[in-house]
PDB file of C-alpha atoms in Angstrom:
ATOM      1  CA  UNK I   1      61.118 -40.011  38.835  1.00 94.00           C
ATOM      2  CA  UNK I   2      63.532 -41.476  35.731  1.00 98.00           C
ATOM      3  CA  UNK I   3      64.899 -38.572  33.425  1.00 98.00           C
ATOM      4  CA  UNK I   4      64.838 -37.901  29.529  1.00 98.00           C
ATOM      5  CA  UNK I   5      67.521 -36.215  27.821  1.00 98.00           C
ATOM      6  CA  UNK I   6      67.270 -35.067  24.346  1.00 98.00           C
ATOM      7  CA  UNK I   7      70.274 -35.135  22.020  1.00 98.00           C
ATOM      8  CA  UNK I   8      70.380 -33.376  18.798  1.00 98.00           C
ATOM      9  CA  UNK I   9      72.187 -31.784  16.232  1.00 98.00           C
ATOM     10  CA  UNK I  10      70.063 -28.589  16.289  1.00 97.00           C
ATOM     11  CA  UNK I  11      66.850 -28.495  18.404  1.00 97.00           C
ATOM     12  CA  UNK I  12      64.748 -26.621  16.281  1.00 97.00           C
ATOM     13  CA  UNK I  13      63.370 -29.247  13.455  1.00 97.00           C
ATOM     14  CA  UNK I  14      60.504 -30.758  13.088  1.00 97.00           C
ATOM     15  CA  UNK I  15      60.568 -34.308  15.248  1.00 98.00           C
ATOM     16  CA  UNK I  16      62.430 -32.137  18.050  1.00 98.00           C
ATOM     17  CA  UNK I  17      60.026 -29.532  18.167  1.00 98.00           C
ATOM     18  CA  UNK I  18      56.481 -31.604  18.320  1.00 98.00           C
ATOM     19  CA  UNK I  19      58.369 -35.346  20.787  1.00 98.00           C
ATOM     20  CA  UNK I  20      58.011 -33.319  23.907  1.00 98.00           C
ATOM     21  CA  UNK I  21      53.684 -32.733  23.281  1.00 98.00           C
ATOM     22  CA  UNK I  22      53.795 -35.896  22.994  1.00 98.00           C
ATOM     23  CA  UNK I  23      55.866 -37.375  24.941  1.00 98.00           C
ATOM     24  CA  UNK I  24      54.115 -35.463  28.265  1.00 98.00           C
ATOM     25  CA  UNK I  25      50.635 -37.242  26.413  1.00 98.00           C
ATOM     26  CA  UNK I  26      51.338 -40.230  26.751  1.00 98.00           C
ATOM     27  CA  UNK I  27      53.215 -40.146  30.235  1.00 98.00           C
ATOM     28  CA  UNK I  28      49.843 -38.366  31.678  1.00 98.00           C
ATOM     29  CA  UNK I  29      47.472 -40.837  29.882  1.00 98.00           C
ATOM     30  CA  UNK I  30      49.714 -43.852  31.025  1.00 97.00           C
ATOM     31  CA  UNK I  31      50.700 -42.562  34.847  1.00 97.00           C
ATOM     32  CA  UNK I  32      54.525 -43.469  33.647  1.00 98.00           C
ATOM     33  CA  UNK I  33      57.161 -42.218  36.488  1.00 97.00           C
ATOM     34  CA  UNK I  34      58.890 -40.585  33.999  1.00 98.00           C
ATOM     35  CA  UNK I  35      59.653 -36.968  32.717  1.00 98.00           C
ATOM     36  CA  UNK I  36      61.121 -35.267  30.045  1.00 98.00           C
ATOM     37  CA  UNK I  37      63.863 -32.937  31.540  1.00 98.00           C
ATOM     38  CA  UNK I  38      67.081 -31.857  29.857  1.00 98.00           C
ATOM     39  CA  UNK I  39      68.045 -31.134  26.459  1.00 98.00           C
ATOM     40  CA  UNK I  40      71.625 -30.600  24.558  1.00 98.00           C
ATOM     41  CA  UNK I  41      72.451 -29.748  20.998  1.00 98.00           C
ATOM     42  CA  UNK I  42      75.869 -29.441  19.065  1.00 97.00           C
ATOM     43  CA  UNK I  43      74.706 -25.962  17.103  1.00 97.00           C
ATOM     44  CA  UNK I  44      71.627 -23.834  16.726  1.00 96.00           C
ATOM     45  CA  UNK I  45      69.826 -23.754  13.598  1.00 95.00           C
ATOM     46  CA  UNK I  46      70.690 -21.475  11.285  1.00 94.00           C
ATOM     47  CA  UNK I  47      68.009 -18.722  11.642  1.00 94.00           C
ATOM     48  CA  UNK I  48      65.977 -20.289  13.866  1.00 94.00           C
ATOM     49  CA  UNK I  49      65.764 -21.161  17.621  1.00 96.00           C
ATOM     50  CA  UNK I  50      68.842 -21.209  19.489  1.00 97.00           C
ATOM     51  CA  UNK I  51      68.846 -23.862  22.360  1.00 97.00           C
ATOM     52  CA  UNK I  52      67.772 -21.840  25.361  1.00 97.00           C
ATOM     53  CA  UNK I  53      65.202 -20.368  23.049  1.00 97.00           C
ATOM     54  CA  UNK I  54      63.790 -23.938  22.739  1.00 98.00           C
ATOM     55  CA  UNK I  55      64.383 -25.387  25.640  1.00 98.00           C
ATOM     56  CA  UNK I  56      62.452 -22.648  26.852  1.00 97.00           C
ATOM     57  CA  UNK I  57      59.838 -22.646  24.921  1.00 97.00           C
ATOM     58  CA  UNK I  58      59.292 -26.678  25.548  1.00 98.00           C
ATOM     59  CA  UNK I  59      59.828 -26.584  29.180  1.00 97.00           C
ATOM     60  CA  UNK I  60      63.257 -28.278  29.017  1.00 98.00           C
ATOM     61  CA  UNK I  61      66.876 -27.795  30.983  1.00 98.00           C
ATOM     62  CA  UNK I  62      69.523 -26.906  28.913  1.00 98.00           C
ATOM     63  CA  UNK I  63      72.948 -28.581  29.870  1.00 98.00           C
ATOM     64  CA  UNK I  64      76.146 -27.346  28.776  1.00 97.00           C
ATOM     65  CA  UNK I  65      77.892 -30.519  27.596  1.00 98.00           C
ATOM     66  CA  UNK I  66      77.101 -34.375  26.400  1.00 98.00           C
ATOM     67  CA  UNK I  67      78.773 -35.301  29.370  1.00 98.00           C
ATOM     68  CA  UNK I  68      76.214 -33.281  31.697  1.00 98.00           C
ATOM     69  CA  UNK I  69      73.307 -34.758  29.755  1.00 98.00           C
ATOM     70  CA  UNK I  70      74.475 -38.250  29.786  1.00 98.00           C
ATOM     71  CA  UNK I  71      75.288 -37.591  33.777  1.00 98.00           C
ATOM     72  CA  UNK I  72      72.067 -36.454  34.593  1.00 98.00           C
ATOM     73  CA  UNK I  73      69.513 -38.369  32.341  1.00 98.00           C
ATOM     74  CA  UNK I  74      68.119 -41.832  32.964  1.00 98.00           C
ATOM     75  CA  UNK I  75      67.273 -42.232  29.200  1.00 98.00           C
ATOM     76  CA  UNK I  76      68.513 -40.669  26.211  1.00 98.00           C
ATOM     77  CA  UNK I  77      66.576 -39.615  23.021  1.00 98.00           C
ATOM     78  CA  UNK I  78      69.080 -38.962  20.053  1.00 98.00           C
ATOM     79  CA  UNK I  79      67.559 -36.954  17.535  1.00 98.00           C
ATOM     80  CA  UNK I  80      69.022 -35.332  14.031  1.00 97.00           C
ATOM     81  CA  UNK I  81      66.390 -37.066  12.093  1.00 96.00           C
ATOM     82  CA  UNK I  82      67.501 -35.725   8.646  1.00 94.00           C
ATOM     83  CA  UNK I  83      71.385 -35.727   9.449  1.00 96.00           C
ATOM     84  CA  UNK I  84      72.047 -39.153  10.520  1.00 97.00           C
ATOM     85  CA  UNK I  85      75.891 -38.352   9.494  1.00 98.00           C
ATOM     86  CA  UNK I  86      75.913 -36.848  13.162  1.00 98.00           C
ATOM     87  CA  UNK I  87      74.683 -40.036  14.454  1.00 98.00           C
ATOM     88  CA  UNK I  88      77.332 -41.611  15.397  1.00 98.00           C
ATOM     89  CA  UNK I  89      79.461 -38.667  16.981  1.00 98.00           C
ATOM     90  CA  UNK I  90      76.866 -37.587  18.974  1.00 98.00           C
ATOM     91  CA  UNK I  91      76.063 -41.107  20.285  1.00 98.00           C
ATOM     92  CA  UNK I  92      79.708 -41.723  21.258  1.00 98.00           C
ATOM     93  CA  UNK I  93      79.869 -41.158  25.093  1.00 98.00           C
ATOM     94  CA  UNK I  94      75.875 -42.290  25.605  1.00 98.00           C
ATOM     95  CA  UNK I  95      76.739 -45.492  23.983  1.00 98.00           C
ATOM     96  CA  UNK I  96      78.948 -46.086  26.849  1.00 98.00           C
ATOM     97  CA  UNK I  97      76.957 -45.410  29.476  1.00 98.00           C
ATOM     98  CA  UNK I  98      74.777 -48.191  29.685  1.00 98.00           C
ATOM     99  CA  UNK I  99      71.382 -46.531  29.540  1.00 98.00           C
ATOM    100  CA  UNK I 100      68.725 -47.288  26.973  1.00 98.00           C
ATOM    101  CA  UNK I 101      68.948 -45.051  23.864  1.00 98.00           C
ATOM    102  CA  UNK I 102      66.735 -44.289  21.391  1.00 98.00           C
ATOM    103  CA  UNK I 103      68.030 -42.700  17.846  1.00 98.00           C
ATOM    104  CA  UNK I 104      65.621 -41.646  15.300  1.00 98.00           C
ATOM    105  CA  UNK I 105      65.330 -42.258  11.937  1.00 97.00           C
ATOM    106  CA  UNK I 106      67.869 -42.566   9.964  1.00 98.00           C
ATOM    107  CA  UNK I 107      69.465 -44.819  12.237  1.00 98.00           C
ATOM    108  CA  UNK I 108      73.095 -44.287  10.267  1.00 98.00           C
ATOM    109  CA  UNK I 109      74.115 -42.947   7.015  1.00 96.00           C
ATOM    110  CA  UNK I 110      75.475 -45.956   6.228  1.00 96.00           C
ATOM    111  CA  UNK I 111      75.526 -49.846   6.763  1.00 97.00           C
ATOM    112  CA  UNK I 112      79.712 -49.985   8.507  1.00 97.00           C
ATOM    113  CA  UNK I 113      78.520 -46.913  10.826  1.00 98.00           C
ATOM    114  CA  UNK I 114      75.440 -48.894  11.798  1.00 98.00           C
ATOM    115  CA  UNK I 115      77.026 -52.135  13.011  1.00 98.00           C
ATOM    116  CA  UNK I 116      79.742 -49.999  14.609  1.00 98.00           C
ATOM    117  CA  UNK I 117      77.208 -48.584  16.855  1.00 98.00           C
ATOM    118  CA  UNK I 118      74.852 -51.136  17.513  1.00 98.00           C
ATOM    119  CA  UNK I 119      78.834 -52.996  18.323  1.00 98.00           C
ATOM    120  CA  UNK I 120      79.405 -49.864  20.757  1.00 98.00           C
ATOM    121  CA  UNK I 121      76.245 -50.365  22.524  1.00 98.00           C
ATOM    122  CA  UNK I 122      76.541 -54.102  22.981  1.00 98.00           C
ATOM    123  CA  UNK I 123      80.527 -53.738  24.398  1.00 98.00           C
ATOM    124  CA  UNK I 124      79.035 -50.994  27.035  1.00 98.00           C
ATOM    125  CA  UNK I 125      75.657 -53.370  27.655  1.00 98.00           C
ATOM    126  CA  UNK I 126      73.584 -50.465  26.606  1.00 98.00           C
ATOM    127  CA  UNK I 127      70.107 -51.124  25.206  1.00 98.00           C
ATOM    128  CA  UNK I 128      69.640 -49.461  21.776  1.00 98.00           C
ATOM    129  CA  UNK I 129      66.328 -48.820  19.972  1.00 97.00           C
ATOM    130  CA  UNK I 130      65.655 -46.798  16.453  1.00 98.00           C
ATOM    131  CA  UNK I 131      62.937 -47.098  14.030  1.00 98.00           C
ATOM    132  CA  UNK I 132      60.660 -45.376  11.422  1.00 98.00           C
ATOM    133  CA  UNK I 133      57.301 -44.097  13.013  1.00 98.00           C
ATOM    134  CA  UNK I 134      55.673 -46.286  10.131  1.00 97.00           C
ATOM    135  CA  UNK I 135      56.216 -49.530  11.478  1.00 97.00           C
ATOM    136  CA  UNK I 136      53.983 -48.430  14.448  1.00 98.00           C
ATOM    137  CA  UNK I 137      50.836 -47.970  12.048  1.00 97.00           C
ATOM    138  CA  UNK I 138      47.806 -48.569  13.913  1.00 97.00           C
ATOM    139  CA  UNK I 139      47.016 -50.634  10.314  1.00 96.00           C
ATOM    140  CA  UNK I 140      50.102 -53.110  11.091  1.00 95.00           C
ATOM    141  CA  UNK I 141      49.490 -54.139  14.361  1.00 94.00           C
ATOM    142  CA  UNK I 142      48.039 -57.138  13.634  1.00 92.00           C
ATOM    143  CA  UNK I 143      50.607 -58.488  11.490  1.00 92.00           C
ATOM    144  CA  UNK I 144      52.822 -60.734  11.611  1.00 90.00           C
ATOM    145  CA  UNK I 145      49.889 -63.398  12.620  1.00 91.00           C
ATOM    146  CA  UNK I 146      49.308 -67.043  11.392  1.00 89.00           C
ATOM    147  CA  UNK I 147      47.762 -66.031   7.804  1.00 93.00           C
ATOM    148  CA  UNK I 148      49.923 -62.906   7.206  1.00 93.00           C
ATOM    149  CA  UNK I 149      53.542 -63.315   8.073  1.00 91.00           C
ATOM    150  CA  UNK I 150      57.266 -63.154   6.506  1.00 92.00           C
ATOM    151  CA  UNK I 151      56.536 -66.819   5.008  1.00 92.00           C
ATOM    152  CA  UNK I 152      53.052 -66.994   3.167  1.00 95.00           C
ATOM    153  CA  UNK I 153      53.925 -62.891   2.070  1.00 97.00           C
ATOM    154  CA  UNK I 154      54.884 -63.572  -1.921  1.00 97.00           C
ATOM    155  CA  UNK I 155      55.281 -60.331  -2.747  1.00 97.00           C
ATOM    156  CA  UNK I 156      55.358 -56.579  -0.869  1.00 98.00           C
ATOM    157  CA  UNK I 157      54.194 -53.621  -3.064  1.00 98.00           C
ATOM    158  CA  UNK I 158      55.092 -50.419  -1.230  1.00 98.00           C
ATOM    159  CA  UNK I 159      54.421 -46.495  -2.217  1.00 98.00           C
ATOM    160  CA  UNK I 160      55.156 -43.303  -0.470  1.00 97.00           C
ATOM    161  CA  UNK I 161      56.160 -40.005  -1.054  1.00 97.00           C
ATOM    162  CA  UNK I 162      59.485 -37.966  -0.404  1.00 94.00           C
ATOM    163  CA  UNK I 163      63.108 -38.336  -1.714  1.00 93.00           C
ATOM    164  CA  UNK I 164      64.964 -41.199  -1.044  1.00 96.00           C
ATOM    165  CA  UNK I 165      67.773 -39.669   1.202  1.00 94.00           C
ATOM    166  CA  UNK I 166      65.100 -39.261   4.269  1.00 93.00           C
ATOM    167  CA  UNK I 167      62.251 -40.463   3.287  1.00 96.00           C
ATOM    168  CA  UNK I 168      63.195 -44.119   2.109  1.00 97.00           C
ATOM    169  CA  UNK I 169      63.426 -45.500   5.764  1.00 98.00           C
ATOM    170  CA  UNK I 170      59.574 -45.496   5.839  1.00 98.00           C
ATOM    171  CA  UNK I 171      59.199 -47.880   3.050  1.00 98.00           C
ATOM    172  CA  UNK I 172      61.482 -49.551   3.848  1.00 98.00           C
ATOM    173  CA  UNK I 173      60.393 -50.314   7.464  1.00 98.00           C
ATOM    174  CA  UNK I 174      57.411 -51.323   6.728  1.00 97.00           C
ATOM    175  CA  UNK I 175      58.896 -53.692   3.951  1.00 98.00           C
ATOM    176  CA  UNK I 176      61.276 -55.234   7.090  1.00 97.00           C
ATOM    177  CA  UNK I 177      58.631 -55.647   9.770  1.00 97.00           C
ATOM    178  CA  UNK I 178      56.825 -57.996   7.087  1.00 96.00           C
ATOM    179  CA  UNK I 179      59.301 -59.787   5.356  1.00 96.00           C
ATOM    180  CA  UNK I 180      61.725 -59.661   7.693  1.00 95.00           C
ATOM    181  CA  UNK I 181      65.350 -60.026   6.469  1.00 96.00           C
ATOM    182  CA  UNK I 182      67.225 -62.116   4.114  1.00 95.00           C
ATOM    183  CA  UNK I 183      66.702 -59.349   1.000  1.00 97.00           C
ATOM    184  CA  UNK I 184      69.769 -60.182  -1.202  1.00 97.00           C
ATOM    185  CA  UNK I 185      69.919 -57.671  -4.343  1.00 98.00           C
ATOM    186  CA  UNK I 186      67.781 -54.753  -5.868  1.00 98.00           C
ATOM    187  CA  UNK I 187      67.452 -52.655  -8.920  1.00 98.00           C
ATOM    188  CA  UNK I 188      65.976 -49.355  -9.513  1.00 98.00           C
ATOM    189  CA  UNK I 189      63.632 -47.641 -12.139  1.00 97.00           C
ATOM    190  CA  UNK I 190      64.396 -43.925 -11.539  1.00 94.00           C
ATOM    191  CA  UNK I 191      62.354 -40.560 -13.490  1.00 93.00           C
ATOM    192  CA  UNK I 192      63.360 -37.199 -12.768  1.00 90.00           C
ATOM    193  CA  UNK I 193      60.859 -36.753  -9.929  1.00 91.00           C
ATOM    194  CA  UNK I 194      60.106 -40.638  -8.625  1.00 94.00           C
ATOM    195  CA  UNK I 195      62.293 -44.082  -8.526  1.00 97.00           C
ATOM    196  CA  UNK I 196      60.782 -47.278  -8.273  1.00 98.00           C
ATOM    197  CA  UNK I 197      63.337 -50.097  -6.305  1.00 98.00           C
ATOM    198  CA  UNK I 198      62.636 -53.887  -7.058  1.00 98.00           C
ATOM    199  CA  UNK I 199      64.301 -55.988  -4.033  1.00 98.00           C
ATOM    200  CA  UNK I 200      64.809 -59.601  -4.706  1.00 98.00           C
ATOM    201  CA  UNK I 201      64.775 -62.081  -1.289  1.00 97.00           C
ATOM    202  CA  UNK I 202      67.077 -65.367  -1.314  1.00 94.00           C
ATOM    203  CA  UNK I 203      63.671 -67.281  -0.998  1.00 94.00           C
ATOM    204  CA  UNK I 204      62.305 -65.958  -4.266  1.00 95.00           C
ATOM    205  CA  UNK I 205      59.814 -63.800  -2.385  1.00 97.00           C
ATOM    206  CA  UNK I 206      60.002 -60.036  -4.028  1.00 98.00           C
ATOM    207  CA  UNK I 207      59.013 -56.569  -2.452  1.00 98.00           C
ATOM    208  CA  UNK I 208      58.952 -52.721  -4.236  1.00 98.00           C
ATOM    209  CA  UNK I 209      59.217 -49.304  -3.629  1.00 97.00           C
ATOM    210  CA  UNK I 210      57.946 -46.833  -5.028  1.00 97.00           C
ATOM    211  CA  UNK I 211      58.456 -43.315  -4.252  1.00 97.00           C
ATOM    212  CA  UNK I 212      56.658 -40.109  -5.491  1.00 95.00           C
ATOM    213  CA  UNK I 213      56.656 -36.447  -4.299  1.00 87.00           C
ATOM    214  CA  UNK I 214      52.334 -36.717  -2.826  1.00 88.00           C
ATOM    215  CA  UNK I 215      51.354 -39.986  -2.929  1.00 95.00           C
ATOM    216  CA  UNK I 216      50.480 -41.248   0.559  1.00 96.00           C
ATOM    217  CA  UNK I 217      52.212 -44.653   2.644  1.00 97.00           C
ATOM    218  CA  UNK I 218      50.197 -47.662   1.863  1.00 97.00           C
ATOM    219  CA  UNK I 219      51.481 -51.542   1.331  1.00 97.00           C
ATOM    220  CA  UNK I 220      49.963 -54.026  -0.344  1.00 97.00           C
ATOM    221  CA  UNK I 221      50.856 -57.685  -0.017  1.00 97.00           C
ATOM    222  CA  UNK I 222      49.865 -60.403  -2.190  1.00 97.00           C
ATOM    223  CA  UNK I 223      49.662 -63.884   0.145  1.00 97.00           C
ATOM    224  CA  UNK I 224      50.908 -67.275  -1.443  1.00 95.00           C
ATOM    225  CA  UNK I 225      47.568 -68.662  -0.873  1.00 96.00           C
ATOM    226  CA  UNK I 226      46.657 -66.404  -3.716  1.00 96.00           C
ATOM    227  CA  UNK I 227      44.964 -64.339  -1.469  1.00 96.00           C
ATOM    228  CA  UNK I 228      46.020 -60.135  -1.250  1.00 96.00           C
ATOM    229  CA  UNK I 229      45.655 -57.582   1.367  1.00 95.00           C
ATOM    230  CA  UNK I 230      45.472 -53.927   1.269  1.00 96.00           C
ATOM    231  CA  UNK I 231      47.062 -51.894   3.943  1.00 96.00           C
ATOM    232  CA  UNK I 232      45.599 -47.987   2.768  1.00 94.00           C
ATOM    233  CA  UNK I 233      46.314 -46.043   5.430  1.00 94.00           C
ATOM    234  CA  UNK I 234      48.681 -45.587   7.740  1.00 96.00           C
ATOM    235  CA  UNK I 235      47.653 -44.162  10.912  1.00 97.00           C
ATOM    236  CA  UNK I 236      48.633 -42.886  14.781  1.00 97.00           C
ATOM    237  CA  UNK I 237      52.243 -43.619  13.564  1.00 98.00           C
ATOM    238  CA  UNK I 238      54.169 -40.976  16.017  1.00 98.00           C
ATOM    239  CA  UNK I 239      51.917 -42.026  18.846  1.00 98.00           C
ATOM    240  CA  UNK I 240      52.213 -45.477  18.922  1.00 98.00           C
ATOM    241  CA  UNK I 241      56.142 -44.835  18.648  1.00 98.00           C
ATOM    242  CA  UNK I 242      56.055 -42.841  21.548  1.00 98.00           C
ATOM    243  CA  UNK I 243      54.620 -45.234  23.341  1.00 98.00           C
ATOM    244  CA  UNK I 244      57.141 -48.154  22.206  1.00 98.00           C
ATOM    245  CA  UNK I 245      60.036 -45.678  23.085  1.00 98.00           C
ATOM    246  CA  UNK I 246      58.744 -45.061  26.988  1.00 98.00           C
ATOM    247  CA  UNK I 247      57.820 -48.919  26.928  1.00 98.00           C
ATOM    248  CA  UNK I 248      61.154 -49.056  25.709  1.00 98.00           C
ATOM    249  CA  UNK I 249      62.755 -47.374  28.856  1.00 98.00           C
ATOM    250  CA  UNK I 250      60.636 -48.286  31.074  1.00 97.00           C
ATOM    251  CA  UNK I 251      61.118 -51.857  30.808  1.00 96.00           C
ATOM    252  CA  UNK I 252      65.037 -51.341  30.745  1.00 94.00           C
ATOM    253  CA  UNK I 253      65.517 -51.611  27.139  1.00 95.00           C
ATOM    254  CA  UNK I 254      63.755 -54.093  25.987  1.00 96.00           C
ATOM    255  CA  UNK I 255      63.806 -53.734  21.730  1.00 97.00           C
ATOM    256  CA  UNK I 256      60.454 -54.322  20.143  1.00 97.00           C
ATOM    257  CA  UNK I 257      62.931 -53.893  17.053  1.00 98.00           C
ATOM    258  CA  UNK I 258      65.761 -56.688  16.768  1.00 97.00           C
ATOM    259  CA  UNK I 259      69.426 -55.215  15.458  1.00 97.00           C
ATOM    260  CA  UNK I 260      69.039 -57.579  12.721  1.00 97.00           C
ATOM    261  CA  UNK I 261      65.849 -55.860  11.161  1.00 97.00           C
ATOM    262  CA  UNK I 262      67.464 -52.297  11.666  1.00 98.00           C
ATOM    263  CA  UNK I 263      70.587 -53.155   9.864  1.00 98.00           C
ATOM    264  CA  UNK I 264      69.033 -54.671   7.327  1.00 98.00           C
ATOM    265  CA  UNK I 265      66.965 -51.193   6.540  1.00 98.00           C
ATOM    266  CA  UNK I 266      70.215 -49.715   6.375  1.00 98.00           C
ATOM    267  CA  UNK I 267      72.074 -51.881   4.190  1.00 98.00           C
ATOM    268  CA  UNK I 268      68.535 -51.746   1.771  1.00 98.00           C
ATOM    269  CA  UNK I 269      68.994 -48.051   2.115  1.00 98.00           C
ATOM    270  CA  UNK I 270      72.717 -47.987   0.993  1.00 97.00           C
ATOM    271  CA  UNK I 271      72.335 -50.382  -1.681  1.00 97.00           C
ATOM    272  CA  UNK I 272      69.156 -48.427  -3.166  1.00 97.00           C
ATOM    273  CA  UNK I 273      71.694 -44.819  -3.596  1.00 97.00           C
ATOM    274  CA  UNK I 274      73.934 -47.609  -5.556  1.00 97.00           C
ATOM    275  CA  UNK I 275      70.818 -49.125  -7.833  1.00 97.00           C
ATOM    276  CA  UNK I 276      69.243 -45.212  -8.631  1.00 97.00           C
ATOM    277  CA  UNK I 277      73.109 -44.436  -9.747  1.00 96.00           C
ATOM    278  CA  UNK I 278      73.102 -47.344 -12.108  1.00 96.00           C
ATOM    279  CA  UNK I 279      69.353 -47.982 -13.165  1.00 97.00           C
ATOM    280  CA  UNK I 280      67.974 -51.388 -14.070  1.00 97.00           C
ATOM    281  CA  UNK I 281      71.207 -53.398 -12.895  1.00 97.00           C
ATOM    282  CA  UNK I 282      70.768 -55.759  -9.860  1.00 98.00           C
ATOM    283  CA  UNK I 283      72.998 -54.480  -6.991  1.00 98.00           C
ATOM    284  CA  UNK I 284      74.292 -57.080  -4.595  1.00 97.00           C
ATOM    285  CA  UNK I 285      72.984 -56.317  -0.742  1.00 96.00           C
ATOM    286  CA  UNK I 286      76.210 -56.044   1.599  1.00 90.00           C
ATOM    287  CA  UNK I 287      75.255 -57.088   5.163  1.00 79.00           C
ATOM    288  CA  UNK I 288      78.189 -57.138   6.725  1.00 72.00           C
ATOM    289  CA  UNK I 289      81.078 -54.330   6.831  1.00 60.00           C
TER     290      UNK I 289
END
């Protein structure tokens, strides 16, 4: 029976506290020979749960060090979903050990501390996976297909709520797993409470963001052919990720997201903090660091 490790920053937040439920679904439902076992974090939260506390209370082994967890674990789960600054210190030793990873969202804080991972995992041959739950939308599995893909999309229209620290990795996500990459600059239309991010591809195609504090995830794609589809709901997001990440580790790291798309999320994210600082002024998209 294969062995999950978690790896966080503190235990007690929100993805932490509801991945084991289900996590232990979808291993029943699918028969996987897998189980989620051991769990290590760098602090405990501030006023809440301290890690024996949790690991208790989700049926976990604590371990005393990174090195234990990495030891004793046949896959990793690296977690810290709103602190991605940990990201890369907490992945240091696990990105050497050649088993397949898994780091949430935000998969760095920045675009340089991105490709220095994803370089850390490829020196050490170990199979790295991250992603936004909102690619996984039941609504998008169909696409890409031969009407609807990266090259007959004209234009991406994307809304959501949340602030753009943590929150714009959704949008974005879903803006990558259509278009695909090759974004080149962006400008933003910021309000007190909302921003709205124009991103302009080399090809001439176009996509938007637009952020406010309720408004729910939807995408809406207008087709070359003159032809438009609404996506208006986004649904079973966190368990069709699930599934992905034991598919994932099951099949020995095996990526259903390419480096190429993650990276480009992040260097979308990084240029968007430039644009809201400076609004309505194009900002040049850095790829490489």
């Amino acid at each position: 029976m294969k062995k999950i490790g978690f790896l966080d920053f503190f235990l007690d937040e929100w993805h932490a506290n509801n991945y084991p439920g289900w996590i232990r679904n979808n291993i029943a439902a699918k028969n996987r020979q897998v189980e989620l076992a051991y769990a290590y974090a760098e602090i405990d939260k501030a006023g809440g749960l301290t890690t024996g506390q949790w690991c208790e209370q989700h049926q976990l082994e604590a371990v005393s060090s990174i090195e234990e967890l990495v030891d004793k674990s046949d896959y990793l789960i690296i977690l810290s979903p709103d602190h991605p600054e940990h990201h890369e210190r907490l992945a240091q030793l696990p990105l050497q050990a050649g088993k397949p990873i898994y780091m949430d969202k935000t998969f760095s804080p920045d675009l340089a501390a991105g490709i220095r991972m994803f370089d850390r995992a490829e020196q050490y041959a170990t199979p790295l996976f991250s992603s936004s739950a909102l690619r996984f939308a039941e609504q998008l599995a169909s696409y890409p297909n031969e009407k609807i893909n990266a090259q007959s999309i004209e234009y991406i229209a994307s809304t959501g709520p949340g602030q753009f620290d943590n929150y714009s990795v959704h949008q974005f996500e879903m803006i990558v797993a259509m278009m695909g990459t090759g974004a080149n600059r962006l400008k933003s239309f910021p309000t007190a409470n909302g921003r709205l991010l124009i991103i302009q591809y080399e090809d001439g195609r176009q996509a938007s963001m637009q952020q406010m504090s309720e408004v729910p995830f939807q995408l809406n794609m207008q087709l070359s052919d003159g032809s438009s589809v609404c996506v208006c709901e986004m649904s079973h997001i966190f368990e069709r990720l699930i599934d992905s990440m034991l598919d994932f580790f099951e099949t020995g790291g095996k990526s259903p997201v390419p480096r190429a798309e993650t990276l480009e999320i992040m260097a979308l994210i990084e240029a968007g903090k430039q644009a809201i600082a400076k609004p309505d002024m194009w900002v040049e998209i850095v790829k490489d660091r």
